[in-house]
Amino acid sequence: CGLGDLVALRQGGGQRERVEEGVAMSDVSMQPLVFLACLGAGVVSGLVYAALYLVRRRFGFGRLVETMADVAFVLVSAGLYFVVLYFTDYGVMRLYTVAAFLGGFAVIYALLSPLKKRLPYIQAKCKAWCAKHHRKRDE
């Protein structure tokens, strides 16, 4: 995809009529690809939320930590969403792109939510395992 192709795409009024190796891009619907890209961005956003939850848990749930984590989450999530729209050359916020993004986030949130209740138990097991293996190494 050269600069001339990009200029032709921009001047074409959004139509994807680039011909590459005999395949016309106008025959390909971009909606499923944009949907999958937004879904993936939502999944990554969910993972960022989980990581920020662990940061909040580690440093306490004080007002400053909560605010910084929430601001970081909103900035990263919005950035991911709009970067996906930009790089798919779609650039238009549609209902299905928002639904895909929120759906990807909801899937990760639903999968990781039960771990919140089990986190203290998992931490205790990890500490016990580490202590056991450090004792063996020291002997």
PDB file of C-alpha atoms in Angstrom:
ATOM      1  CA  CYS A   1       0.000   0.000   0.000  1.00  0.00           C
ATOM      2  CA  GLY A   2       1.863   3.036  -1.236  1.00  0.00           C
ATOM      3  CA  LEU A   3       1.290   6.727  -0.701  1.00  0.00           C
ATOM      4  CA  GLY A   4      -0.544   6.977  -4.008  1.00  0.00           C
ATOM      5  CA  ASP A   5      -2.977   4.285  -2.897  1.00  0.00           C
ATOM      6  CA  LEU A   6      -3.656   6.142   0.356  1.00  0.00           C
ATOM      7  CA  VAL A   7      -4.232   9.415  -1.489  1.00  0.00           C
ATOM      8  CA  ALA A   8      -6.570   7.650  -3.899  1.00  0.00           C
ATOM      9  CA  LEU A   9      -8.448   6.149  -0.954  1.00  0.00           C
ATOM     10  CA  ARG A  10      -8.796   9.539   0.760  1.00  0.00           C
ATOM     11  CA  GLN A  11      -9.913  11.264  -2.451  1.00  0.00           C
ATOM     12  CA  GLY A  12     -12.344   8.493  -3.295  1.00  0.00           C
ATOM     13  CA  GLY A  13     -14.803   9.690  -0.666  1.00  0.00           C
ATOM     14  CA  GLY A  14     -14.296   6.689   1.593  1.00  0.00           C
ATOM     15  CA  GLN A  15     -14.852   4.086  -1.112  1.00  0.00           C
ATOM     16  CA  ARG A  16     -12.445   1.182  -0.970  1.00  0.00           C
ATOM     17  CA  GLU A  17     -11.728   0.576  -4.634  1.00  0.00           C
ATOM     18  CA  ARG A  18      -8.054  -0.247  -4.407  1.00  0.00           C
ATOM     19  CA  VAL A  19      -7.088  -3.147  -6.628  1.00  0.00           C
ATOM     20  CA  GLU A  20      -4.319  -5.319  -5.304  1.00  0.00           C
ATOM     21  CA  GLU A  21      -3.327  -8.552  -7.016  1.00  0.00           C
ATOM     22  CA  GLY A  22      -6.615  -8.740  -8.874  1.00  0.00           C
ATOM     23  CA  VAL A  23      -8.866  -8.416  -5.805  1.00  0.00           C
ATOM     24  CA  ALA A  24     -11.064  -5.360  -5.572  1.00  0.00           C
ATOM     25  CA  MET A  25     -11.366  -4.115  -2.000  1.00  0.00           C
ATOM     26  CA  SER A  26     -14.831  -2.737  -2.764  1.00  0.00           C
ATOM     27  CA  ASP A  27     -16.055  -6.340  -2.874  1.00  0.00           C
ATOM     28  CA  VAL A  28     -14.999  -6.892   0.748  1.00  0.00           C
ATOM     29  CA  SER A  29     -17.226  -5.724   3.575  1.00  0.00           C
ATOM     30  CA  MET A  30     -15.171  -3.985   6.224  1.00  0.00           C
ATOM     31  CA  GLN A  31     -17.846  -4.163   8.923  1.00  0.00           C
ATOM     32  CA  PRO A  32     -16.927  -7.630  10.282  1.00  0.00           C
ATOM     33  CA  LEU A  33     -13.247  -6.682  10.426  1.00  0.00           C
ATOM     34  CA  VAL A  34     -13.970  -3.409  12.198  1.00  0.00           C
ATOM     35  CA  PHE A  35     -16.289  -5.275  14.582  1.00  0.00           C
ATOM     36  CA  LEU A  36     -13.538  -7.776  15.428  1.00  0.00           C
ATOM     37  CA  ALA A  37     -10.976  -5.012  15.867  1.00  0.00           C
ATOM     38  CA  CYS A  38     -13.277  -3.162  18.274  1.00  0.00           C
ATOM     39  CA  LEU A  39     -14.011  -6.416  20.107  1.00  0.00           C
ATOM     40  CA  GLY A  40     -10.276  -6.993  20.508  1.00  0.00           C
ATOM     41  CA  ALA A  41      -9.793  -3.453  21.799  1.00  0.00           C
ATOM     42  CA  GLY A  42     -12.533  -4.111  24.345  1.00  0.00           C
ATOM     43  CA  VAL A  43     -10.788  -7.282  25.492  1.00  0.00           C
ATOM     44  CA  VAL A  44      -7.503  -5.399  25.908  1.00  0.00           C
ATOM     45  CA  SER A  45      -9.385  -2.693  27.804  1.00  0.00           C
ATOM     46  CA  GLY A  46     -10.774  -5.355  30.145  1.00  0.00           C
ATOM     47  CA  LEU A  47      -7.281  -6.671  30.779  1.00  0.00           C
ATOM     48  CA  VAL A  48      -6.076  -3.129  31.519  1.00  0.00           C
ATOM     49  CA  TYR A  49      -8.942  -2.776  34.001  1.00  0.00           C
ATOM     50  CA  ALA A  50      -7.904  -6.025  35.698  1.00  0.00           C
ATOM     51  CA  ALA A  51      -4.287  -4.881  35.923  1.00  0.00           C
ATOM     52  CA  LEU A  52      -5.347  -1.546  37.400  1.00  0.00           C
ATOM     53  CA  TYR A  53      -7.489  -3.401  39.947  1.00  0.00           C
ATOM     54  CA  LEU A  54      -4.387  -5.273  41.063  1.00  0.00           C
ATOM     55  CA  VAL A  55      -2.482  -1.977  41.315  1.00  0.00           C
ATOM     56  CA  ARG A  56      -5.276  -0.499  43.429  1.00  0.00           C
ATOM     57  CA  ARG A  57      -5.312  -3.572  45.638  1.00  0.00           C
ATOM     58  CA  ARG A  58      -1.535  -3.452  46.073  1.00  0.00           C
ATOM     59  CA  PHE A  59      -1.327   0.243  46.970  1.00  0.00           C
ATOM     60  CA  GLY A  60      -4.598   0.488  48.867  1.00  0.00           C
ATOM     61  CA  PHE A  61      -7.941   1.848  47.838  1.00  0.00           C
ATOM     62  CA  GLY A  62      -7.193   5.462  48.745  1.00  0.00           C
ATOM     63  CA  ARG A  63      -8.852   8.336  46.936  1.00  0.00           C
ATOM     64  CA  LEU A  64      -5.702   9.309  45.013  1.00  0.00           C
ATOM     65  CA  VAL A  65      -4.970   5.758  43.845  1.00  0.00           C
ATOM     66  CA  GLU A  66      -8.601   5.219  42.825  1.00  0.00           C
ATOM     67  CA  THR A  67      -8.721   8.482  40.885  1.00  0.00           C
ATOM     68  CA  MET A  68      -5.424   7.858  39.094  1.00  0.00           C
ATOM     69  CA  ALA A  69      -6.460   4.307  38.168  1.00  0.00           C
ATOM     70  CA  ASP A  70      -9.858   5.440  36.878  1.00  0.00           C
ATOM     71  CA  VAL A  71      -8.363   8.256  34.798  1.00  0.00           C
ATOM     72  CA  ALA A  72      -5.751   5.894  33.359  1.00  0.00           C
ATOM     73  CA  PHE A  73      -8.440   3.345  32.512  1.00  0.00           C
ATOM     74  CA  VAL A  74     -10.667   5.885  30.757  1.00  0.00           C
ATOM     75  CA  LEU A  75      -7.764   7.336  28.767  1.00  0.00           C
ATOM     76  CA  VAL A  76      -6.438   3.930  27.709  1.00  0.00           C
ATOM     77  CA  SER A  77      -9.885   2.598  26.806  1.00  0.00           C
ATOM     78  CA  ALA A  78     -10.942   5.641  24.801  1.00  0.00           C
ATOM     79  CA  GLY A  79      -7.537   5.718  23.144  1.00  0.00           C
ATOM     80  CA  LEU A  80      -7.771   2.064  22.156  1.00  0.00           C
ATOM     81  CA  TYR A  81     -11.237   2.527  20.712  1.00  0.00           C
ATOM     82  CA  PHE A  82     -10.372   5.552  18.597  1.00  0.00           C
ATOM     83  CA  VAL A  83      -7.017   4.110  17.504  1.00  0.00           C
ATOM     84  CA  VAL A  84      -8.856   1.051  16.197  1.00  0.00           C
ATOM     85  CA  LEU A  85     -11.275   3.251  14.275  1.00  0.00           C
ATOM     86  CA  TYR A  86      -8.386   5.295  12.881  1.00  0.00           C
ATOM     87  CA  PHE A  87      -6.222   2.374  11.786  1.00  0.00           C
ATOM     88  CA  THR A  88      -9.100   0.487  10.213  1.00  0.00           C
ATOM     89  CA  ASP A  89      -9.592   3.659   8.156  1.00  0.00           C
ATOM     90  CA  TYR A  90     -13.213   3.622   9.198  1.00  0.00           C
ATOM     91  CA  GLY A  91     -13.141   6.685  11.386  1.00  0.00           C
ATOM     92  CA  VAL A  92     -16.859   6.670  12.117  1.00  0.00           C
ATOM     93  CA  MET A  93     -18.308   5.730  15.469  1.00  0.00           C
ATOM     94  CA  ARG A  94     -21.192   3.400  14.764  1.00  0.00           C
ATOM     95  CA  LEU A  95     -23.472   1.587  17.167  1.00  0.00           C
ATOM     96  CA  TYR A  96     -21.980  -1.809  16.356  1.00  0.00           C
ATOM     97  CA  THR A  97     -18.418  -0.582  16.995  1.00  0.00           C
ATOM     98  CA  VAL A  98     -19.414   0.716  20.427  1.00  0.00           C
ATOM     99  CA  ALA A  99     -21.323  -2.516  21.109  1.00  0.00           C
ATOM    100  CA  ALA A 100     -18.319  -4.605  20.060  1.00  0.00           C
ATOM    101  CA  PHE A 101     -15.965  -2.637  22.296  1.00  0.00           C
ATOM    102  CA  LEU A 102     -18.283  -2.852  25.302  1.00  0.00           C
ATOM    103  CA  GLY A 103     -18.976  -6.520  24.559  1.00  0.00           C
ATOM    104  CA  GLY A 104     -15.284  -7.370  24.577  1.00  0.00           C
ATOM    105  CA  PHE A 105     -14.850  -5.538  27.864  1.00  0.00           C
ATOM    106  CA  ALA A 106     -17.908  -7.252  29.377  1.00  0.00           C
ATOM    107  CA  VAL A 107     -16.621 -10.711  28.443  1.00  0.00           C
ATOM    108  CA  ILE A 108     -13.269 -10.148  30.162  1.00  0.00           C
ATOM    109  CA  TYR A 109     -14.954  -8.500  33.152  1.00  0.00           C
ATOM    110  CA  ALA A 110     -17.353 -11.432  33.545  1.00  0.00           C
ATOM    111  CA  LEU A 111     -14.515 -13.942  33.290  1.00  0.00           C
ATOM    112  CA  LEU A 112     -12.275 -12.152  35.798  1.00  0.00           C
ATOM    113  CA  SER A 113     -14.913 -11.013  38.326  1.00  0.00           C
ATOM    114  CA  PRO A 114     -15.005 -14.309  40.255  1.00  0.00           C
ATOM    115  CA  LEU A 115     -11.259 -13.982  40.820  1.00  0.00           C
ATOM    116  CA  LYS A 116     -11.801 -10.869  42.970  1.00  0.00           C
ATOM    117  CA  LYS A 117     -13.387 -12.987  45.699  1.00  0.00           C
ATOM    118  CA  ARG A 118     -10.677 -15.635  45.434  1.00  0.00           C
ATOM    119  CA  LEU A 119      -7.746 -13.203  45.325  1.00  0.00           C
ATOM    120  CA  PRO A 120      -6.907 -13.308  49.073  1.00  0.00           C
ATOM    121  CA  TYR A 121      -6.920 -17.121  48.973  1.00  0.00           C
ATOM    122  CA  ILE A 122      -4.699 -17.143  45.869  1.00  0.00           C
ATOM    123  CA  GLN A 123      -2.287 -14.669  47.489  1.00  0.00           C
ATOM    124  CA  ALA A 124      -2.042 -16.813  50.637  1.00  0.00           C
ATOM    125  CA  LYS A 125      -1.323 -19.922  48.546  1.00  0.00           C
ATOM    126  CA  CYS A 126       1.356 -18.079  46.557  1.00  0.00           C
ATOM    127  CA  LYS A 127       3.036 -16.816  49.730  1.00  0.00           C
ATOM    128  CA  ALA A 128       3.015 -20.324  51.217  1.00  0.00           C
ATOM    129  CA  TRP A 129       4.443 -21.796  48.011  1.00  0.00           C
ATOM    130  CA  CYS A 130       7.182 -19.147  47.850  1.00  0.00           C
ATOM    131  CA  ALA A 131       8.087 -19.634  51.513  1.00  0.00           C
ATOM    132  CA  LYS A 132       8.271 -23.404  51.028  1.00  0.00           C
ATOM    133  CA  HIS A 133      10.558 -23.136  48.009  1.00  0.00           C
ATOM    134  CA  HIS A 134      12.789 -20.510  49.626  1.00  0.00           C
ATOM    135  CA  ARG A 135      13.280 -22.825  52.615  1.00  0.00           C
ATOM    136  CA  LYS A 136      14.315 -25.679  50.310  1.00  0.00           C
ATOM    137  CA  ARG A 137      16.751 -23.433  48.479  1.00  0.00           C
ATOM    138  CA  ASP A 138      18.311 -22.148  51.707  1.00  0.00           C
ATOM    139  CA  GLU A 139      18.921 -25.669  53.046  1.00  0.00           C
TER     140      GLU A 139
END
